[in-house]
Short mmCIF file of C-alpha atoms in Angstrom, two decimals:
data_model
loop_
_atom_site.label_atom_id
_atom_site.label_comp_id
_atom_site.label_asym_id
_atom_site.label_seq_id
_atom_site.Cartn_x
_atom_site.Cartn_y
_atom_site.Cartn_z
CA MET A 1315 284.22 167.27 56.22
CA LYS A 1316 286.00 171.13 54.87
CA VAL A 1317 282.59 172.92 56.12
CA GLN A 1318 283.48 172.07 59.58
CA ILE A 1319 286.89 173.46 59.38
CA SER A 1320 285.53 176.73 57.61
CA VAL A 1321 283.03 177.48 60.00
CA LEU A 1322 285.17 176.88 63.59
CA SER A 1323 287.18 178.89 61.15
CA ALA A 1324 284.76 182.12 61.20
CA ALA A 1325 283.89 181.84 64.35
CA LEU A 1326 287.00 182.35 65.89
CA ALA A 1327 287.77 185.20 62.89
CA LEU A 1328 284.85 186.89 64.97
CA ALA A 1329 285.22 186.71 68.38
CA ALA A 1330 288.69 188.66 67.74
CA GLY A 1331 288.17 192.55 66.48
CA SER A 1332 290.20 194.67 64.73
CA ASN A 1333 291.37 198.09 64.60
CA ALA A 1334 289.19 200.60 62.31
CA GLY A 1335 290.49 200.58 58.85
CA GLU A 1336 292.19 197.05 58.21
CA VAL A 1337 291.67 193.64 58.27
CA ALA A 1338 292.31 190.71 60.97
CA ARG A 1339 293.81 187.77 59.57
CA PHE A 1340 293.35 184.27 61.64
CA ALA A 1341 295.15 181.53 60.76
CA THR A 1342 294.42 177.44 63.09
CA GLU A 1343 296.96 176.34 64.71
CA GLN A 1344 298.33 172.87 62.97
CA ASP A 1345 298.57 170.85 65.65
CA GLN A 1346 295.09 172.19 66.93
CA VAL A 1347 292.81 171.27 64.31
CA LEU A 1348 290.01 168.39 64.29
CA VAL A 1349 287.84 168.39 61.79
CA THR A 1350 285.92 163.85 62.34
CA TYR A 1351 282.64 162.25 60.43
CA GLN A 1352 280.21 160.20 61.58
CA ALA A 1353 278.08 158.10 59.41
CA ALA A 1354 275.72 155.09 60.40
CA LEU A 1355 276.26 151.72 59.03
CA GLY A 1356 273.19 149.59 60.19
CA ARG A 1357 274.03 149.96 64.87
CA GLN A 1358 277.28 150.87 63.99
CA GLN A 1359 278.49 154.56 63.39
CA LEU A 1360 282.12 154.40 61.05
CA SER A 1361 283.55 157.34 62.46
CA GLY A 1362 286.32 159.29 60.18
CA VAL A 1363 288.95 161.99 61.24
CA SER A 1364 291.57 164.89 59.63
CA ARG A 1365 293.76 167.57 60.78
CA ALA A 1366 294.67 168.96 57.41
CA LEU A 1367 293.14 171.81 56.68
CA ALA A 1368 294.08 174.84 54.94
CA GLY A 1369 292.27 178.33 54.34
CA ALA A 1370 292.34 182.12 56.31
CA VAL A 1371 289.51 183.87 57.72
CA GLU A 1372 289.53 187.31 57.50
CA GLU A 1373 287.56 190.02 59.61
CA LEU A 1374 287.14 192.87 57.32
CA PRO A 1375 286.37 196.57 59.01
CA GLY A 1376 282.70 197.18 58.90
CA ALA A 1377 281.55 194.45 56.94
CA GLY A 1378 281.74 191.21 58.65
CA LEU A 1379 284.32 188.42 58.08
CA ARG A 1380 285.42 186.19 55.28
CA VAL A 1381 286.52 182.69 55.18
CA VAL A 1382 287.94 180.79 52.86
CA ALA A 1383 289.23 176.60 53.43
CA HIS A 1384 289.69 173.16 51.93
CA VAL A 1385 290.03 169.92 53.73
CA PRO A 1386 292.37 167.08 51.30
CA ALA A 1387 289.48 164.39 50.58
CA SER A 1388 291.81 161.81 51.36
CA SER A 1389 292.75 163.23 54.77
CA PHE A 1390 290.32 161.29 56.67
CA GLU A 1391 291.53 158.36 59.02
CA SER A 1392 288.66 156.05 60.51
CA GLY A 1393 291.43 153.60 61.72
CA SER A 1394 290.97 150.91 58.88
CA PRO A 1395 292.38 151.15 55.86
CA ALA A 1396 290.55 149.48 53.72
CA VAL A 1397 286.64 152.02 55.23
CA ASP A 1398 289.42 155.02 54.14
CA ALA A 1399 289.78 153.51 50.41
CA LEU A 1400 286.15 152.74 50.16
CA PHE A 1401 285.52 156.53 51.61
CA ARG A 1402 287.66 157.37 49.48
CA HIS A 1403 286.32 155.93 45.92
CA ALA A 1404 282.73 157.05 46.49
CA LEU A 1405 284.30 160.86 47.17
CA GLU A 1406 286.24 160.33 44.48
CA ALA A 1407 289.54 161.75 45.84
CA GLU A 1408 291.56 161.45 43.02
CA ARG A 1409 289.51 163.64 41.00
CA TYR A 1410 287.92 166.08 43.80
CA SER A 1411 290.73 166.15 45.79
CA THR A 1412 289.19 169.24 48.19
CA ILE A 1413 286.38 169.81 49.77
CA ASP A 1414 285.74 173.71 49.77
CA PHE A 1415 284.36 176.14 52.20
CA GLU A 1416 283.45 179.19 51.02
CA GLY A 1417 281.40 182.13 54.09
CA SER A 1418 280.80 184.69 55.59
CA ALA A 1419 278.74 186.08 58.83
CA SER A 1420 278.18 189.08 59.88
CA LEU A 1421 280.17 190.49 63.02
CA GLY A 1422 278.41 190.43 66.66
CA LYS A 1423 280.23 189.82 69.86
CA ARG A 1424 283.94 189.84 69.64
CA THR A 1425 284.62 188.59 73.48
CA GLY A 1426 284.11 185.86 75.82
CA GLN A 1427 281.74 182.88 74.33
CA PHE A 1428 279.08 183.47 71.88
CA THR A 1429 277.35 181.72 68.56
CA VAL A 1430 277.60 183.01 65.55
CA GLN A 1431 275.99 182.05 62.54
CA LEU A 1432 278.73 181.20 59.18
CA GLU A 1433 276.77 181.01 55.56
CA GLY A 1434 278.40 180.25 52.41
CA THR A 1435 279.01 177.45 49.91
CA LEU A 1436 279.97 173.62 50.86
CA SER A 1437 281.56 172.07 47.54
CA LEU A 1438 282.15 168.41 47.22
CA HIS A 1439 282.56 166.20 44.81
CA GLY A 1440 281.93 169.03 41.87
CA VAL A 1441 278.95 170.14 43.69
CA SER A 1442 278.66 173.43 45.32
CA GLN A 1443 275.71 173.81 48.14
CA ARG A 1444 274.77 176.35 50.66
CA LEU A 1445 274.57 175.78 53.74
CA ALA A 1446 274.47 177.97 56.94
CA VAL A 1447 275.55 175.95 60.57
CA PRO A 1448 275.99 178.02 64.24
CA VAL A 1449 279.74 178.31 65.12
CA LYS A 1450 280.46 178.44 69.40
CA VAL A 1451 283.58 181.12 70.13
CA LEU A 1452 285.63 181.82 73.12
CA ARG A 1453 287.58 184.15 72.54
CA ASP A 1454 290.14 184.10 75.56
CA GLY A 1455 292.56 187.26 74.77
CA LYS A 1456 293.94 186.75 71.19
CA THR A 1457 293.36 183.24 71.06
CA LEU A 1458 290.19 181.89 69.74
CA PHE A 1459 288.58 178.41 70.29
CA VAL A 1460 285.55 177.63 67.72
CA LYS A 1461 283.28 174.33 67.78
CA THR A 1462 280.28 173.19 64.92
CA ALA A 1463 278.91 170.57 64.33
CA PHE A 1464 276.59 169.95 61.78
CA PRO A 1465 275.02 167.31 59.42
CA ILE A 1466 275.32 167.10 55.01
CA ASP A 1467 273.41 164.77 52.81
CA LEU A 1468 276.29 163.12 50.57
CA ALA A 1469 273.21 162.78 47.88
CA ALA A 1470 272.67 166.48 47.87
CA PHE A 1471 276.19 166.04 46.38
CA GLY A 1472 275.46 163.38 43.82
CA LEU A 1473 277.31 161.03 46.22
CA GLN A 1474 276.51 157.06 46.40
CA PRO A 1475 277.60 156.02 50.60
CA PRO A 1476 279.69 153.15 49.89
CA SER A 1477 278.78 149.56 50.92
CA VAL A 1478 280.99 147.87 54.18
CA LEU A 1479 280.14 144.15 54.56
CA GLY A 1480 277.44 144.31 52.41
CA ARG A 1481 276.25 147.28 54.18
CA THR A 1482 275.63 150.59 52.68
CA VAL A 1483 276.76 153.88 55.10
CA SER A 1484 273.71 156.26 55.56
CA PRO A 1485 273.95 158.75 53.10
CA ARG A 1486 273.89 161.20 56.41
CA VAL A 1487 277.51 162.81 57.77
CA GLN A 1488 277.49 164.39 60.97
CA ILE A 1489 280.33 166.56 60.62
CA GLU A 1490 282.09 168.41 63.79
CA LEU A 1491 284.56 170.50 63.65
CA PHE A 1492 287.47 171.91 66.81
CA ALA A 1493 289.65 174.47 66.59
CA LEU A 1494 292.11 176.96 67.91
CA LEU A 1495 293.38 180.12 65.46
CA ARG A 1496 295.86 182.70 66.33
CA PRO A 1497 296.54 186.06 64.46
CA GLU A 1498 298.44 185.86 61.64
CA ARG A 1499 298.65 189.46 60.94
CA SER A 1500 297.37 192.61 60.16
CA THR A 1501 297.52 194.69 56.81
CA ALA A 1502 295.39 198.09 56.09
CA ALA A 1503 293.18 197.67 54.26
CA ALA A 1504 293.08 198.66 50.53
CA PRO A 1505 290.90 202.85 50.19
CA THR A 1506 288.09 202.50 47.96
CA ASN A 1507 286.80 204.63 45.55
#
């Protein structure tokens, strides 16, 4: 879930260029972030959405980009308080309050529309798994639009999918992320010895 957000942020950061010797930092527009999940429940689909994302994307001169993102586990809403409570219970959201992603990507194309491969670690329910996610990026001036979609397996994170009306939710969950990012600030890179 948070992974999506991280991936979008990373893609946006990739899209923006930085001046030599400077770190370019990007922040998400809070009202322009959407992280969703979809999971099968028999022939039906359950879905939820979160607009809560905190994190940073930095473009490092000559090194690529670095992404750190967090999504509160209890921030996803499906439209059904009962379903939301089941998912929060399954995620043990009180104990494992955030879904975290840390990743990086090498820099490639910096203008127009392109795709980058973000690689990193998704931490969910106290378990960390490596993840590689394609992120589509569109750079329009200094504004970055990113989107990604990828599956995760809840069982790989030690999660037992909840049951709804006597049917168990599929452990395979599709995550999608859409975000708009803008430059936050630029700072001079620290000298290296």
